[in-house]
Short mmCIF file of C-alpha atoms and ligand atoms in Angstrom, two decimals:
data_model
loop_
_atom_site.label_atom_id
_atom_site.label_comp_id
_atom_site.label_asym_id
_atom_site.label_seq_id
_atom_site.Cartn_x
_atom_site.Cartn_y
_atom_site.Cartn_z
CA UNK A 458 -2.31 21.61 13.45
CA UNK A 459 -2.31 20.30 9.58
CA UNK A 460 -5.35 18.37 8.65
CA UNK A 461 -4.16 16.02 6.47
CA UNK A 462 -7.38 14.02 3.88
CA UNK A 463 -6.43 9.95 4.24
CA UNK A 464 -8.38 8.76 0.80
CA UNK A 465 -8.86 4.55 1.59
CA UNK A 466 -7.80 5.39 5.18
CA UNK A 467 -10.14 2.43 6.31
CA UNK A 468 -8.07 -0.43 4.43
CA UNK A 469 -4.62 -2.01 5.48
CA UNK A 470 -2.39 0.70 4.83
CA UNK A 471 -4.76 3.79 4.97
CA UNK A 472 -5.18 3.07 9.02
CA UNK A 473 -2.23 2.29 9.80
CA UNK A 474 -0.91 5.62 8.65
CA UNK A 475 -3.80 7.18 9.99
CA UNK A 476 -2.72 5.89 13.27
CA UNK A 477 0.62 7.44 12.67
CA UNK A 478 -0.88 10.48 11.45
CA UNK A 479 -3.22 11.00 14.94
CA UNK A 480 -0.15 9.73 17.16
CA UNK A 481 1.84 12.51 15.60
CA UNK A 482 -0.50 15.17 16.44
CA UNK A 483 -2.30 15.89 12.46
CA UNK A 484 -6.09 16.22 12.45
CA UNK A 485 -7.18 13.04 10.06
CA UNK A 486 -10.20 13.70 7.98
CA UNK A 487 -11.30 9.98 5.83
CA UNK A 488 -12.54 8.91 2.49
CA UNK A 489 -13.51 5.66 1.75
CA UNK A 490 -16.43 4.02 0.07
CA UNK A 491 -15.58 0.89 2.15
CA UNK A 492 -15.33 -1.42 -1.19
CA UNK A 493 -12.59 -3.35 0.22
CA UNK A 494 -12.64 -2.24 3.72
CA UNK A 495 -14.99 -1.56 7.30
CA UNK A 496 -15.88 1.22 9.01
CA UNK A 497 -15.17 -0.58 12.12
CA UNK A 498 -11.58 -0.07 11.16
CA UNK A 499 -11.86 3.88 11.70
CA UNK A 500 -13.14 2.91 15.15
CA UNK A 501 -9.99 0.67 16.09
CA UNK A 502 -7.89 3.66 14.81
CA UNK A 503 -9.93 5.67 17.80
CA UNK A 504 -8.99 2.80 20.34
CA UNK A 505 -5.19 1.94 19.41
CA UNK A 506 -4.90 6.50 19.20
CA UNK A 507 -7.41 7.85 21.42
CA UNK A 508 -8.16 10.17 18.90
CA UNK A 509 -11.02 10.93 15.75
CA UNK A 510 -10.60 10.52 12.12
CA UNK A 511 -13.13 12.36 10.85
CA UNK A 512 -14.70 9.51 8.43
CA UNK A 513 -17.22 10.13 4.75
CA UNK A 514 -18.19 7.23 3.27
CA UNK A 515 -17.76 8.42 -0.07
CA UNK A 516 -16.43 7.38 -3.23
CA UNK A 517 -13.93 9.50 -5.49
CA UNK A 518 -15.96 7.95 -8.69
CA UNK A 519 -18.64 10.82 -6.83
CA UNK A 520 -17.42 14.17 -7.84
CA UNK A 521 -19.88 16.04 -6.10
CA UNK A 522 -19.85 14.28 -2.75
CA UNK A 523 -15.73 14.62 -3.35
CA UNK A 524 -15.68 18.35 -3.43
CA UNK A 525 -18.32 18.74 -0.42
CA UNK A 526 -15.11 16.78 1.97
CA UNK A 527 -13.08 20.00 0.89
CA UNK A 528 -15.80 22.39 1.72
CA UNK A 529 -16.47 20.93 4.87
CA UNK A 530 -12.75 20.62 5.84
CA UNK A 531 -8.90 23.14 5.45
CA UNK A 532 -7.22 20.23 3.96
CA UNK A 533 -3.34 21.01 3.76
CA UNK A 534 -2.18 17.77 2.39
CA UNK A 535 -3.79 14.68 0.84
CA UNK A 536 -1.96 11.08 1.03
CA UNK A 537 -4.27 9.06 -1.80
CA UNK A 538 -4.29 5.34 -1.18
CA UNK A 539 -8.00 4.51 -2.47
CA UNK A 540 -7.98 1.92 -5.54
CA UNK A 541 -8.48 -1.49 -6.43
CA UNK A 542 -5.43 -3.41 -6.22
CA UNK A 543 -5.98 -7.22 -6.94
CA UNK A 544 -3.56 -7.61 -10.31
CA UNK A 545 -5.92 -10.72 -11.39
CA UNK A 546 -9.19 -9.05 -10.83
CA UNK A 547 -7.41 -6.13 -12.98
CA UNK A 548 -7.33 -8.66 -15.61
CA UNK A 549 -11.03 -9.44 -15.77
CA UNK A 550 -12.35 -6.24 -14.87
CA UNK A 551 -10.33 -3.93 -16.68
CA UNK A 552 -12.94 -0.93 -16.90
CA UNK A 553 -13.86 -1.14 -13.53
CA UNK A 554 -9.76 -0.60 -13.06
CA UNK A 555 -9.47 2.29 -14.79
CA UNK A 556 -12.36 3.95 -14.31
CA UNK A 557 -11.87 3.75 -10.29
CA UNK A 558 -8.67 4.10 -9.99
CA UNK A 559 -7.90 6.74 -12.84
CA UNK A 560 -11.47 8.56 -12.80
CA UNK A 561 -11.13 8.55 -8.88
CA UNK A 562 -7.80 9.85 -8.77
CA UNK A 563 -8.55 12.83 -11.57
CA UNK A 564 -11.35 13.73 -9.80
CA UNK A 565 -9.50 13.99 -6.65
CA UNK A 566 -7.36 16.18 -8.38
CA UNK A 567 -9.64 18.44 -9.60
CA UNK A 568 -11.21 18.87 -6.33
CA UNK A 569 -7.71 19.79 -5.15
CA UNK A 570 -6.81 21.88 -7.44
CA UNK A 571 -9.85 24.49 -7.42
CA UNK A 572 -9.09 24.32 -3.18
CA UNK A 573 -6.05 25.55 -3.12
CA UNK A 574 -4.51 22.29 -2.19
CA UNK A 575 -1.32 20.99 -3.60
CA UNK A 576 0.50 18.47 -1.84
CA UNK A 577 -0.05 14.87 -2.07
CA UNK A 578 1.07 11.59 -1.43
CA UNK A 579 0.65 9.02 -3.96
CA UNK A 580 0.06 4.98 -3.07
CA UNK A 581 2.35 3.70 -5.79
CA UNK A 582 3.70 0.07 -6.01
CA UNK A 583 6.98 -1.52 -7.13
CA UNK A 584 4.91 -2.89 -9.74
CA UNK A 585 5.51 -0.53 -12.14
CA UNK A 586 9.10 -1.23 -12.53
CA UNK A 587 7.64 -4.13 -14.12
CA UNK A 588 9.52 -7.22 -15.63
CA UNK A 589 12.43 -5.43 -17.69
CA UNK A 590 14.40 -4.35 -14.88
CA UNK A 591 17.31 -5.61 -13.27
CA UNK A 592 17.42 -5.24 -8.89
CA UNK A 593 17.85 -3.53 -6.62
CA UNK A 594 15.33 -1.36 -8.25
CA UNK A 595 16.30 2.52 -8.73
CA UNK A 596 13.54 5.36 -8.94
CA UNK A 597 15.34 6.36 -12.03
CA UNK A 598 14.39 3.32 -14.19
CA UNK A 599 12.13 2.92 -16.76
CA UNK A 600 8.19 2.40 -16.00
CA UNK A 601 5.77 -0.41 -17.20
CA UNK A 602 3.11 -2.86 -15.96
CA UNK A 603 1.92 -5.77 -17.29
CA UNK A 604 -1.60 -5.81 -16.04
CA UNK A 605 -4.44 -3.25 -15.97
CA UNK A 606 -3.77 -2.39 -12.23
CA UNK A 607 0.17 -1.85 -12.48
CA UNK A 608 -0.99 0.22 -15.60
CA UNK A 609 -3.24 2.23 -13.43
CA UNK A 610 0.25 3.11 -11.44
CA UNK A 611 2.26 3.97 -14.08
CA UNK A 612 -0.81 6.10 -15.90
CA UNK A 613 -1.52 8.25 -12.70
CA UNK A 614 2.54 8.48 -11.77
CA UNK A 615 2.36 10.32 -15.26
CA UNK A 616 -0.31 12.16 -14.40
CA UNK A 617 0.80 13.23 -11.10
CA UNK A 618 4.55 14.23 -12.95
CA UNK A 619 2.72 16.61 -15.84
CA UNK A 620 0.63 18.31 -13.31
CA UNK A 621 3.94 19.15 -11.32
CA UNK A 622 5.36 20.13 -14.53
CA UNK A 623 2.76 22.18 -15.35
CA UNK A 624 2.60 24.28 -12.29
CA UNK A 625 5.45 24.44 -10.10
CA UNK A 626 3.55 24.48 -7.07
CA UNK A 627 2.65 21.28 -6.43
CA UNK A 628 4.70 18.84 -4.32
CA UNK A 629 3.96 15.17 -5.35
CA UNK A 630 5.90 12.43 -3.57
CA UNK A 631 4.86 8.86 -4.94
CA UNK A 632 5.58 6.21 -2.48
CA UNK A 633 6.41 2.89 -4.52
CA UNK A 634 5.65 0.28 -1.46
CA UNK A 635 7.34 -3.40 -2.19
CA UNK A 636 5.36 -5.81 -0.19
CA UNK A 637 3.57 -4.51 2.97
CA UNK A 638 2.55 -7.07 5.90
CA UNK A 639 2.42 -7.28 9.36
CA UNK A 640 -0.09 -5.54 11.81
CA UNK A 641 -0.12 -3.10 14.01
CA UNK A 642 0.82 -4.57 17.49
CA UNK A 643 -2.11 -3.89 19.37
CA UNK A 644 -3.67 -6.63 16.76
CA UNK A 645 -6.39 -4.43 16.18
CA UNK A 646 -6.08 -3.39 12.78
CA UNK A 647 -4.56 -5.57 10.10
CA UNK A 648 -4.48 -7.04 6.71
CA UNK A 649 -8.09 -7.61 6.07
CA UNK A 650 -8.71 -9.27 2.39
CA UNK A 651 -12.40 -10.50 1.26
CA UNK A 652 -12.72 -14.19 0.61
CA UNK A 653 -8.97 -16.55 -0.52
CA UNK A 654 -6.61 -14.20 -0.35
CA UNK A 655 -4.45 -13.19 -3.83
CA UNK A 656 -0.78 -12.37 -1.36
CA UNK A 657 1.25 -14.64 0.15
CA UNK A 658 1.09 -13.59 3.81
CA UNK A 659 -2.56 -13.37 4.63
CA UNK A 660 -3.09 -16.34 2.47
CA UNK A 661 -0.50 -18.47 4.68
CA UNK A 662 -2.05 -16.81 8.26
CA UNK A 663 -5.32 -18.75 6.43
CA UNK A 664 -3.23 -21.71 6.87
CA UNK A 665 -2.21 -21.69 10.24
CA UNK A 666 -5.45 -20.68 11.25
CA UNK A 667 -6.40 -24.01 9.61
CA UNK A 668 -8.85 -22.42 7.16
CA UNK A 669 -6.67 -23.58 4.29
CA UNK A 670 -5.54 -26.80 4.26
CA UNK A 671 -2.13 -25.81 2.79
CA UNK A 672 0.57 -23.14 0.90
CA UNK A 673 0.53 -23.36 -2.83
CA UNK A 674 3.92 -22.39 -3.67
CA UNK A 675 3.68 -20.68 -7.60
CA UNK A 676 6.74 -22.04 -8.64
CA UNK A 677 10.10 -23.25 -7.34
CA UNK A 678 11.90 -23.46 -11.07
CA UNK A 679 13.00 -19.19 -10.36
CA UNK A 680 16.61 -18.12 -10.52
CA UNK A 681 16.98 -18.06 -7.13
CA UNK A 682 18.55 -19.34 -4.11
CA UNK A 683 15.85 -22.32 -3.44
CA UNK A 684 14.21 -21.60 -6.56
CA UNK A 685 10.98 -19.53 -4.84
CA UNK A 686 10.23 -16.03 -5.69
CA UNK A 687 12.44 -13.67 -3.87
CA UNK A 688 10.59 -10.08 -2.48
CA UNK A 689 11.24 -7.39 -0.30
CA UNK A 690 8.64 -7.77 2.61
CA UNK A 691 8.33 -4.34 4.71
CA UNK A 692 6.19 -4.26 7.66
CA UNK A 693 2.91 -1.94 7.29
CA UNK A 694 3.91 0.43 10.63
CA UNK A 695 7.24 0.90 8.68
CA UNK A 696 5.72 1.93 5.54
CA UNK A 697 2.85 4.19 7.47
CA UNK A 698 6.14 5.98 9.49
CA UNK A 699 7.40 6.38 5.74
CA UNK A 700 4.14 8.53 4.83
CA UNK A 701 4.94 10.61 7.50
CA UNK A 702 8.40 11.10 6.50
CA UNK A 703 7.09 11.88 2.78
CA UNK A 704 4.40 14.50 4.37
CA UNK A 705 7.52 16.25 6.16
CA UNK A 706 9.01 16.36 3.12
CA UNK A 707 6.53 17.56 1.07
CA UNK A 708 6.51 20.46 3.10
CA UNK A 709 9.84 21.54 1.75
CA UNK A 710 10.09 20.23 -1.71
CA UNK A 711 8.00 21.33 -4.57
CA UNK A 712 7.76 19.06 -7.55
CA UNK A 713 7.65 15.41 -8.55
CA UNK A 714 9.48 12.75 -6.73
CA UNK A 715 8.74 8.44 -6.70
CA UNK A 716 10.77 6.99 -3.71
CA UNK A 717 10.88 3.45 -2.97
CA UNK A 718 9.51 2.16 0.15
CA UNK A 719 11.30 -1.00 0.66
CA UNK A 720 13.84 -2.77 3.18
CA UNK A 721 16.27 -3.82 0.44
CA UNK A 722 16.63 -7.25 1.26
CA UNK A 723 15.09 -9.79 -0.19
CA UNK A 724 13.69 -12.95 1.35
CA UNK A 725 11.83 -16.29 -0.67
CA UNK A 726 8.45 -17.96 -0.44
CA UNK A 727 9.55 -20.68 1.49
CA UNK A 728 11.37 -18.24 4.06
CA UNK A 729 8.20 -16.57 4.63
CA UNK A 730 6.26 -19.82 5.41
CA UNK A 731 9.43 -20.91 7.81
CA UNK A 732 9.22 -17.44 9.68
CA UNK A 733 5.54 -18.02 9.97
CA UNK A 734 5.66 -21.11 11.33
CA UNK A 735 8.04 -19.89 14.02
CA UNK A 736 5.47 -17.01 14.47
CA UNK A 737 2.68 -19.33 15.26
CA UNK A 738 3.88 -22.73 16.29
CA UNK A 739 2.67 -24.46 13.78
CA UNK A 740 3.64 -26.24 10.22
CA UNK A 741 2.74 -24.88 7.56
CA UNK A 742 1.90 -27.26 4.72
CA UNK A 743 3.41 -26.00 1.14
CA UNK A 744 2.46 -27.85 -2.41
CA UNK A 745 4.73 -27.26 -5.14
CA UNK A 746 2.31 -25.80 -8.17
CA UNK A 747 3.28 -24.35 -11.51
CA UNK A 748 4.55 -20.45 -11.96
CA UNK A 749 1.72 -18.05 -11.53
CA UNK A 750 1.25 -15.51 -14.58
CA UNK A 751 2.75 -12.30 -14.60
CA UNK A 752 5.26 -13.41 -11.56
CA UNK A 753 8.93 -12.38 -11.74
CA UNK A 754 11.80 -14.09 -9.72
CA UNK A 755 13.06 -11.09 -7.95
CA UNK A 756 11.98 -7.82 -6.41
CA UNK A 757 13.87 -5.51 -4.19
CA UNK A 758 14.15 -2.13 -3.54
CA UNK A 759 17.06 0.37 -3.75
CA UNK A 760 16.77 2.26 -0.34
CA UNK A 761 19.24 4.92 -0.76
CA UNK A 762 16.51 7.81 -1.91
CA UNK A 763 14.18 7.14 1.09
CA UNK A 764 17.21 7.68 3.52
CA UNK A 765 18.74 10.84 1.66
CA UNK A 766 15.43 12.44 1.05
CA UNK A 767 13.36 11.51 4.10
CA UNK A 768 15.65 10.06 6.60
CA UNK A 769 13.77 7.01 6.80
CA UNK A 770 14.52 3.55 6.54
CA UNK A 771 12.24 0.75 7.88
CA UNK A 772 13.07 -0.97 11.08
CA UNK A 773 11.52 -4.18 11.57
CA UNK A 774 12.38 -8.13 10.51
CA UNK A 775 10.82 -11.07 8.75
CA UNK A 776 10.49 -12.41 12.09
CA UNK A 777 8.29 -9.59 13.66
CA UNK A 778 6.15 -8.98 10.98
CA UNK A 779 4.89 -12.21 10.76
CA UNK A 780 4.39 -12.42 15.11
CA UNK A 781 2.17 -8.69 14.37
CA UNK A 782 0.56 -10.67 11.46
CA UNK A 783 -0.33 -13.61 13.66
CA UNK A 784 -1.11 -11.58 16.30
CA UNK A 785 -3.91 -10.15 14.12
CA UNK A 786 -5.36 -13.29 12.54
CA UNK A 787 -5.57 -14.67 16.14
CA UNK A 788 -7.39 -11.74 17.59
CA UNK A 789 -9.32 -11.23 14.24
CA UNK A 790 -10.24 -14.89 12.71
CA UNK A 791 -12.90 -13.40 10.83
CA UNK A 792 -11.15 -10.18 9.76
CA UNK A 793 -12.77 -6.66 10.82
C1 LIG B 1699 4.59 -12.78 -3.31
C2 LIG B 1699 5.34 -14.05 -3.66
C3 LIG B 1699 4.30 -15.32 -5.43
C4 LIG B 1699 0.68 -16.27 -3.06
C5 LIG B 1699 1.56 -8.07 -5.52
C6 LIG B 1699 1.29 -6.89 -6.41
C7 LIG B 1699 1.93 -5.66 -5.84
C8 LIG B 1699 1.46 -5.45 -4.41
C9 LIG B 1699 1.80 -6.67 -3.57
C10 LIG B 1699 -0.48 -4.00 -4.45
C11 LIG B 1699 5.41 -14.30 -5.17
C12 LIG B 1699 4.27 -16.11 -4.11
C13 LIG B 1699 1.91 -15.78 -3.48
C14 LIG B 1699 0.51 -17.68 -2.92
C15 LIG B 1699 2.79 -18.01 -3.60
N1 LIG B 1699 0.06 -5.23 -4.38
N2 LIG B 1699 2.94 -16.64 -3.74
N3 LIG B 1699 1.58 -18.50 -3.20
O1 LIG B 1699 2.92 -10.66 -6.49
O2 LIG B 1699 4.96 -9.77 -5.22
O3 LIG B 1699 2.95 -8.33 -5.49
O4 LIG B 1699 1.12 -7.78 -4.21
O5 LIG B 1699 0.11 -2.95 -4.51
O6 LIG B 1699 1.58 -4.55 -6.62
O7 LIG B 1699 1.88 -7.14 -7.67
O8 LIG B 1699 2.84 -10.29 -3.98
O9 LIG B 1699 2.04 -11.67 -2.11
O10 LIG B 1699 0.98 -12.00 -4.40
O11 LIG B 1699 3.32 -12.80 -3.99
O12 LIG B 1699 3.73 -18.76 -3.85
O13 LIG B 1699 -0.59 -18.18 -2.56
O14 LIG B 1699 4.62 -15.17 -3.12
O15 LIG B 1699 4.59 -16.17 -6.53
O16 LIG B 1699 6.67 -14.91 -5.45
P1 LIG B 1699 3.47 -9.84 -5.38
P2 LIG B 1699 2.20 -11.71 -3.59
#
């Protein structure tokens, strides 16, 4: 069977997907240097699967240590999610952005390359369609960013495109997730973030765990229906099921191709705090504060590429991804 390299397959959305990955009969090998993440995650991926990842703690920035996981191990296909990905730390710690995320993701690359090894998935973000575009958002619009970690996105999309361009056998699918939440059911593995959390979802499970005393809303002055930023919220199994849509796919098609990973609705702030507080039973307290920087009123995603290309299309509601995200926080209070 395919061994497939997970890079950040310890964090939210790397174990998940290696969970779908082990489920679906791959051989998992892991790299993470377990910044932003445990190791204990890579044993909940053994309980929930009944299977091994095979796990290096290792860092990309690590050339050396990169190219011994490819000695060690046939890997037919890489899906990259390690990088930093807090858009306000990107603003204070710009080098530390680029060189990780960029310097990681060349040497990956590299490593690749001189393998033999030319099919990856790439852990791209609907940030790059940044703040000039109009949704739903199409995989055929213009790129930007307007921070040093949505720059980091569009810089290694680019990268990924001229390498594909440049030799015609690589197969490069970059996955442009909208907002991932949720858990997986089992509530062994979730979103884990380090001290307050930057997103709206594991910052409001803070809340009804009564760690926060309430919801700062950034704004309710937006062009939309109550005036709350509008996103499209997809739950993290559906978005791990997408990778191994994208791997399939891979498999077939040679050359560059972003897809959205999105549900193509939309849903506000203040919808996400009243489908949490059905998820838990309890209120959750919201203050009215100004904008935050860099926000935008609306994001959704255009779906139709994911279903044409990989036959998938995410399954699950507001509702149940914030019962898997309770069901989490409850079981984890702590985190991992
Ligand atoms: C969602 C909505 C906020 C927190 C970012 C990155 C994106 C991806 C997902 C990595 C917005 C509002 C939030 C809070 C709030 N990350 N909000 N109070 O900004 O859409 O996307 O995270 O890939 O790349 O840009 O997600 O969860 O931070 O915000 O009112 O305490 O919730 O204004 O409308 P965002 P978010």
């Amino acid at each position: 069977m395919k061994t497939i390299l997970v890079t950040g397959g310890a964090g939210f959305i790397g174990s998940h997907t290696c969970v779908e990955l082990l489920n679906a009969g791959y051989e998992v090998v892991v790299l993470d240097n377990l910044i932003n993440s445990k190791e204990a995650s890579i044993d909940r991926i053994k309980e929930i699967t009944g299977k091994d990842a095979k796990f290096y703690k290792t860092d990309l920035l690590d050339y050396e240590d990169t190219l011994k996981v490819f000695s060690e191990n046939k890997i037919d296909a890489v899906i990259h999610f390690a990088g930093l990905k807090a858009v306000g730390e990107s603003v204070e710690k710009p080098l530390a952005y680029y060189e990780n995320n960029i310097g990681g993701t060349l040497n990956l690359l590299k490593a690749m390359k001189i393998n033999g090894c030319k099919k990856i998935v790439f852990s791209s973000s609907a940030t790059v369609y940044g703040v000039n575009n109009t949704v739903p958002y199409t995989e055929d619009m213009p790129t930007s960013a307007t921070n040093p970690y949505g720059y980091t996105k569009v810089m290694i999309e680019q990268i990924l495109k001229d390498i594909a361009f440049a030799d015609k056998e690589w197969s490069v699918v970059s996955l442009r997730y909208f907002n991932p939440i949720g858990a997986h059911e089992s509530g062994l593995i979730g979103e884990n973030p380090k001290g307050i959390p930057n997103n709206l979802v594991p910052y409001i499970a803070q809340v009804a765990l009564g760690k926060l005393a309430s919801l700062r809303v950034f704004g309710n002055d937006y062009d939309t229906p109550d005036g709350t930023g509008v996103r499209d919220y997809i739950h993290v199994v559906d978005l791990a099921k997408g990778h191994l849509a994208a791997l399939k796919y891979s498999d077939a098609n040679k050359g560059f191709q972003p897809i959205n990973l999105g549900t193509g609705k939309g849903s506000s702030v203040l919808e996400v705090a009243k489908a949490y507080e059905k998820a838990c039973g309890k209120e959750i307290p919201v203050v009215i504060t100004p904008r935050r920087a860099g926000d935008i009123a609306w994001s959704y995603a255009d779906t139709t590429l994911a279903k044409k290309l990989l036959g998938w299309e995410a399954q699950s509601g507001l509702d149940k991804m914030c019962a898997d995200s309770w069901n989490f926080t409850v079981k984890n209070p702590e985190g991992i």
